[in-house]
CSV table of C-alpha atoms in Angstrom, one decimal:
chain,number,residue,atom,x,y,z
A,23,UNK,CA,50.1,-48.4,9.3
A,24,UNK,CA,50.5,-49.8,5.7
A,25,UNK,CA,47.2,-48.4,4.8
A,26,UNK,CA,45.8,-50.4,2.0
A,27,UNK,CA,48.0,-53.2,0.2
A,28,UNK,CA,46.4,-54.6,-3.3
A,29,UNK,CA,48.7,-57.8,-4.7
A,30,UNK,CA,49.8,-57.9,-7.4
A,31,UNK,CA,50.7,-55.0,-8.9
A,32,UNK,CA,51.1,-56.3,-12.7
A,33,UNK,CA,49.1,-59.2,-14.2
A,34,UNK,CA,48.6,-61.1,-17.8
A,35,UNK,CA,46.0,-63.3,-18.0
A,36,UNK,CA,45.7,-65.8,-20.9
A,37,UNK,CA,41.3,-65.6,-21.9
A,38,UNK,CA,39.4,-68.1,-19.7
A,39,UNK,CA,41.8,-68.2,-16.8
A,40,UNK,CA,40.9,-67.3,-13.0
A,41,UNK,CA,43.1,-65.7,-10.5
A,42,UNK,CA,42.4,-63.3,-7.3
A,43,UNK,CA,43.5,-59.4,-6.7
A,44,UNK,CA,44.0,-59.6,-2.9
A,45,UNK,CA,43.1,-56.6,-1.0
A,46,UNK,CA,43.7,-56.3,2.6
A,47,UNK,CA,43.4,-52.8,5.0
A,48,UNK,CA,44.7,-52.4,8.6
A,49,UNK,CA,42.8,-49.2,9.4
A,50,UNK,CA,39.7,-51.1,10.8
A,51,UNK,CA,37.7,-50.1,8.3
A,52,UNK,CA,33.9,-51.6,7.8
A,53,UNK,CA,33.8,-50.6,4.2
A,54,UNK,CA,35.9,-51.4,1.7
A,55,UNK,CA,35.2,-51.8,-2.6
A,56,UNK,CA,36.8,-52.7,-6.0
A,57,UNK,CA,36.4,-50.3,-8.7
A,58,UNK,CA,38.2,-50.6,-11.9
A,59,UNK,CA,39.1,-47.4,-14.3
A,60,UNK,CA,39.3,-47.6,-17.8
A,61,UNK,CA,40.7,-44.8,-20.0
A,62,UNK,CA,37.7,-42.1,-20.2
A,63,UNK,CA,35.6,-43.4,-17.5
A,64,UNK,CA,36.2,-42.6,-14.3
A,65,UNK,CA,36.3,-45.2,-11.5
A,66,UNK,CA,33.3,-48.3,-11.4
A,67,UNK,CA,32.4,-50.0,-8.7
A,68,UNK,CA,32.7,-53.7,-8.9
A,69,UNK,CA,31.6,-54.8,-5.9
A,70,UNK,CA,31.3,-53.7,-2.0
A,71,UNK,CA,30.8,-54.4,1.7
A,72,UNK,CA,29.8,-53.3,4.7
A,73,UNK,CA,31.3,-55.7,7.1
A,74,UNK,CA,32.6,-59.1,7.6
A,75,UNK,CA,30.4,-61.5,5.8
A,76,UNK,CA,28.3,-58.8,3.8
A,77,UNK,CA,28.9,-58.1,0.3
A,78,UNK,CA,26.9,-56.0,-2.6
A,79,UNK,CA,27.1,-55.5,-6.1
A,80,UNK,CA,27.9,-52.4,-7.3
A,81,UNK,CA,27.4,-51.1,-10.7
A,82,UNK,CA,29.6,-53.6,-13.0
A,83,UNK,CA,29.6,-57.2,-11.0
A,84,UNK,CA,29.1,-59.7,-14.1
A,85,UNK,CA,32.6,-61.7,-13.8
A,86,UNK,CA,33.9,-60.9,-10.6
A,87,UNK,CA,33.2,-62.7,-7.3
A,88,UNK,CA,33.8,-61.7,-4.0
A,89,UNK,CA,33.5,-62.4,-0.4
A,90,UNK,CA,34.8,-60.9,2.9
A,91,UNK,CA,35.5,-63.3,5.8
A,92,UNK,CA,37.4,-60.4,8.0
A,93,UNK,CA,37.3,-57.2,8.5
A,94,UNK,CA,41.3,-56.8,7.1
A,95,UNK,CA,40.7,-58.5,3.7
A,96,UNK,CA,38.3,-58.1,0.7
A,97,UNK,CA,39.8,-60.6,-2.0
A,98,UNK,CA,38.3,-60.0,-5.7
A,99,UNK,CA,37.8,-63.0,-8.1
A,100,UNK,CA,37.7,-63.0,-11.9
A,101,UNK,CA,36.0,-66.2,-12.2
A,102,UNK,CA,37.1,-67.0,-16.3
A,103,UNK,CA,39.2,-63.7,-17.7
A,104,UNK,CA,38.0,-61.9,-21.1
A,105,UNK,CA,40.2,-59.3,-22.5
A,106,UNK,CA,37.1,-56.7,-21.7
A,107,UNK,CA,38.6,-57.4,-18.2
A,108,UNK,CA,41.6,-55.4,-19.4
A,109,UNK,CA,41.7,-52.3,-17.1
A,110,UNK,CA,43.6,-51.0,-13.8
A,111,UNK,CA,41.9,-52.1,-10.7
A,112,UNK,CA,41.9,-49.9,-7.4
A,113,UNK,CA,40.7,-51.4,-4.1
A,114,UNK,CA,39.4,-48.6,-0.7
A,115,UNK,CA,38.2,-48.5,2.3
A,116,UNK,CA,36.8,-46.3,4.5
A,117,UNK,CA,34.9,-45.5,8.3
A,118,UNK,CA,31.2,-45.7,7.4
A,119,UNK,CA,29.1,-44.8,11.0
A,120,UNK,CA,27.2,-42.2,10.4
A,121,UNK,CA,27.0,-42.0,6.9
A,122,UNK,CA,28.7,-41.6,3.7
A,123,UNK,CA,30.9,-38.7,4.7
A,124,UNK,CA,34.5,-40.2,5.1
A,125,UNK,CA,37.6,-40.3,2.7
A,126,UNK,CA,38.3,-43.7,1.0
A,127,UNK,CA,41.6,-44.4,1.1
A,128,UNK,CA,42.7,-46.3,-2.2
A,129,UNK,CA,45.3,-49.1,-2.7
A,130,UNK,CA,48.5,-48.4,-5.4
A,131,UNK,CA,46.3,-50.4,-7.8
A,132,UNK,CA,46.5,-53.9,-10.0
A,133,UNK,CA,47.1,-53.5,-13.4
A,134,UNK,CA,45.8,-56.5,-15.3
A,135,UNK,CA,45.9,-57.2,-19.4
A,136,UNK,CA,44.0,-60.0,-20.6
A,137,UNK,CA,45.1,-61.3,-23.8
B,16,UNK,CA,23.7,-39.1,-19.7
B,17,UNK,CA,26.0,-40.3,-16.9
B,18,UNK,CA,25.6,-39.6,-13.3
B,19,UNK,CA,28.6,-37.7,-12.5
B,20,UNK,CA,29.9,-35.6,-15.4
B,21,UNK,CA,32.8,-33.6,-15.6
B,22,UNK,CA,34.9,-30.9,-18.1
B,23,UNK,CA,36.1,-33.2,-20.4
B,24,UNK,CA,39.7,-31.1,-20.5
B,25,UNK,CA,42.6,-31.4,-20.7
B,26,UNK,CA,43.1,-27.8,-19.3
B,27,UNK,CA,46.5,-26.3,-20.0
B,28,UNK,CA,47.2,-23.2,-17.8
B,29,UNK,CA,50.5,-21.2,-17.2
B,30,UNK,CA,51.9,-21.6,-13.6
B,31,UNK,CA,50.0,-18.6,-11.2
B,32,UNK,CA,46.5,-18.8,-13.3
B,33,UNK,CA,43.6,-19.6,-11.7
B,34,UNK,CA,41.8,-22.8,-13.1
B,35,UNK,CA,37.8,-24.0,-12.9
B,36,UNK,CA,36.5,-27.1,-12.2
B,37,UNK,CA,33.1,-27.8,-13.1
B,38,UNK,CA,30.7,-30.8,-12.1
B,39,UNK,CA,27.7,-32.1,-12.3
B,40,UNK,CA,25.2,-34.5,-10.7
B,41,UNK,CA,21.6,-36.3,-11.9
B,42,UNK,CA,20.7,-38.2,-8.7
B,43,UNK,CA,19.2,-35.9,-5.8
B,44,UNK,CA,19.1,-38.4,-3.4
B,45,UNK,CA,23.1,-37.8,-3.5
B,46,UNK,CA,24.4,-37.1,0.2
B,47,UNK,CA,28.3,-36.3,0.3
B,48,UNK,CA,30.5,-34.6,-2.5
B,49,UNK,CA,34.4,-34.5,-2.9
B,50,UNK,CA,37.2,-33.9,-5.1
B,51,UNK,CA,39.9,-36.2,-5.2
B,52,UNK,CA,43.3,-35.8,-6.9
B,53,UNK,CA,45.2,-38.5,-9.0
B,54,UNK,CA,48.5,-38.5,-10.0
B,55,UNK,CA,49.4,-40.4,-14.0
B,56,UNK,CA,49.3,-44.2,-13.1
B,57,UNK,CA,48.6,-43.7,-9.0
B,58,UNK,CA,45.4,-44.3,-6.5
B,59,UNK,CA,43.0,-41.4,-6.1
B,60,UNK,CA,43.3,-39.3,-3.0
B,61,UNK,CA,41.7,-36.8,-0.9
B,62,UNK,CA,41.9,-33.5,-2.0
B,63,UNK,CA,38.7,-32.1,-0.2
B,64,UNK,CA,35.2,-32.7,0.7
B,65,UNK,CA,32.4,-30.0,0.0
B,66,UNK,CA,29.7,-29.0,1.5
B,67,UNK,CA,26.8,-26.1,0.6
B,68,UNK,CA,28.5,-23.7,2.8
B,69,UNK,CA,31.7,-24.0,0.4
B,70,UNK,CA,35.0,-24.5,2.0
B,71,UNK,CA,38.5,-23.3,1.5
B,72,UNK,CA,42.1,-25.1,1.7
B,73,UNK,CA,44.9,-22.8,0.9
B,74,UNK,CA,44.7,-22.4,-2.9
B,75,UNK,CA,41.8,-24.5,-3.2
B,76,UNK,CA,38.1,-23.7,-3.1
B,77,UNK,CA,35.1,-26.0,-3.5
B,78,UNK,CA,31.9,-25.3,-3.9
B,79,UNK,CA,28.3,-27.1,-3.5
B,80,UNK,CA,24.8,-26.1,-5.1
B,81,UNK,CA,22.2,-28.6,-3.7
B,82,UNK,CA,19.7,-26.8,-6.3
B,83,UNK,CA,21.4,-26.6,-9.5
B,84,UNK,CA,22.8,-30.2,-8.6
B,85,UNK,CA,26.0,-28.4,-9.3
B,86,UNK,CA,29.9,-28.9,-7.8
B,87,UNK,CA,32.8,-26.9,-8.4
B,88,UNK,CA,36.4,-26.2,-7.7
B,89,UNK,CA,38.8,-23.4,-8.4
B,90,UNK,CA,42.6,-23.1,-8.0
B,91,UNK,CA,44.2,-20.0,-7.7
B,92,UNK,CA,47.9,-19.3,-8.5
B,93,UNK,CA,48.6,-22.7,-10.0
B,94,UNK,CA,51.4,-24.3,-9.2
B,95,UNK,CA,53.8,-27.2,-11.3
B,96,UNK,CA,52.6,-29.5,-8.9
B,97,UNK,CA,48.8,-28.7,-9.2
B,98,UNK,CA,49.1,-31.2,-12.6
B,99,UNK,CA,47.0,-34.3,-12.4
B,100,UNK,CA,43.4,-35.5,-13.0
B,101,UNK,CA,40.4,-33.9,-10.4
B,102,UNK,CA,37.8,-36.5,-9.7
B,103,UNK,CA,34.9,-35.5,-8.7
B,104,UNK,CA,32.8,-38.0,-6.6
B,105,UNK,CA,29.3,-38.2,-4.9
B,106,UNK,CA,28.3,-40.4,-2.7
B,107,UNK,CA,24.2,-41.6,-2.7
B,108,UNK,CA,22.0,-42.4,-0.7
B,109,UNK,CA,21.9,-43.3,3.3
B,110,UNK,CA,22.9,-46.8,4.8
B,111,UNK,CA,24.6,-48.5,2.2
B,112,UNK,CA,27.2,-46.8,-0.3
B,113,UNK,CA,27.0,-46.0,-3.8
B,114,UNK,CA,30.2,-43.9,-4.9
B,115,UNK,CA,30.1,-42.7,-8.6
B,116,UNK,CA,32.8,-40.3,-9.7
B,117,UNK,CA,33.5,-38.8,-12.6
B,118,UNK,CA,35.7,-39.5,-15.5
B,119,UNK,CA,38.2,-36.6,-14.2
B,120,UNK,CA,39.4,-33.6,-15.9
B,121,UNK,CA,43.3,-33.7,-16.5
B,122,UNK,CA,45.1,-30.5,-15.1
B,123,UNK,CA,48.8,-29.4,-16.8
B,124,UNK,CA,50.2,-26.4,-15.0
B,125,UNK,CA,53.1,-25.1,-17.4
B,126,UNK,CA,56.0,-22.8,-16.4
């Protein structure tokens, strides 16, 4: 199992330009997320689902799109870069029946500078 | 105030002390706890879950108060390779998921 695989790993963005994080899990996992961590402040979610074809915003959404058309993959789009979008970006999944009890398993992260 | 707050550290302890790990929560509707481990520039993993009964892995020992809305964990006999950031993380509510950690405290273990 590769676990979870994020793509790229490195990234500058010029201000104003788009581009995708690609996130994909072979686990079978219902739930996956985005979270970015800045310096000081933990891990944020971004945005999450429950399933194919169900997606939620979690609690810093404005400039990021995403959508999840299979189970495997949960791609994250910044729709026009600002250098506020500067930050290390971590996607996880996890089991979710039951409850919220389960480990998240994290991918090796995206580092992206916005310039 | 934020939801999941944390020792600011950094905490710098000789190797074989025992080190504290304090955390705290605002939202009671919070339903599963943990404290994950991450390593400079790396992805967050697993160290344990916790629960109100407390529970114990080797060195490690975490510990739940549903009243005081309070989460810890202690270390005991530190080790070189104990350094890295603790996270601790609640998750809230039922059905859907909200996970909020904290910022993390950053552990160095010196020999």
């Amino acid at each position: 199992n590769a676990g979870v695989t994020q793509t790229p790993k490195f990234q500058v963005l010029k201000t104003g330009q788009s581009m995708t994080l690609q996130c994909a899990q072979d686990m079978n996992h219902e739930y996956m997320s985005w979270y970015r961590q800045d310096p000081g402040m933990g891990l944020r979610l971004i945005h999450y689902s429950v399933g194919a074809g169900i997606t939620d915003q979690g609690e810093v959404p404005n400039g990021y799109n995403v959508s999840r058309s299979t189970t495997e993959d949960f791609p994250l789009r910044l729709l026009s870069a600002a250098p506020s979008q500067t930050s290390v970006y971590f996607c996880a999944s996890s089991r979710m029946e039951g409850g919220g009890d389960y480990e998240q398993y994290f991918g090796p992260g995206t580092r992206l500078t916005v310039t | 105030r934020k939801e999941v707050e944390q020792d600011p550290g950094p905490f710098n302890v000789p190797e074989g002390a025992t080190v504290a790990f304090n955390c705290t929560y605002s939202n009671s509707a919070s339903q599963s706890f943990f404290w994950y481990r991450q390593d400079c520039r790396k992805e967050p993993k697993l160290l344990m879950s916790v629960y109100s009964s407390g529970n114990e892995d080797g060195r490690f020992t975490a510990q739940l108060n549903r009243a005081s809305q309070y989460i810890s964990l202690l270390i005991r006999d530190s080790k070189l390779s104990d350094s890295a950031t603790y996270l601790c993380v609640v998750n809230v509510g039922t059905g859907g998921f909200k996970t909020i950690f904290g910022a993390g405290t950053r552990l160095f273990v010196k020999a």
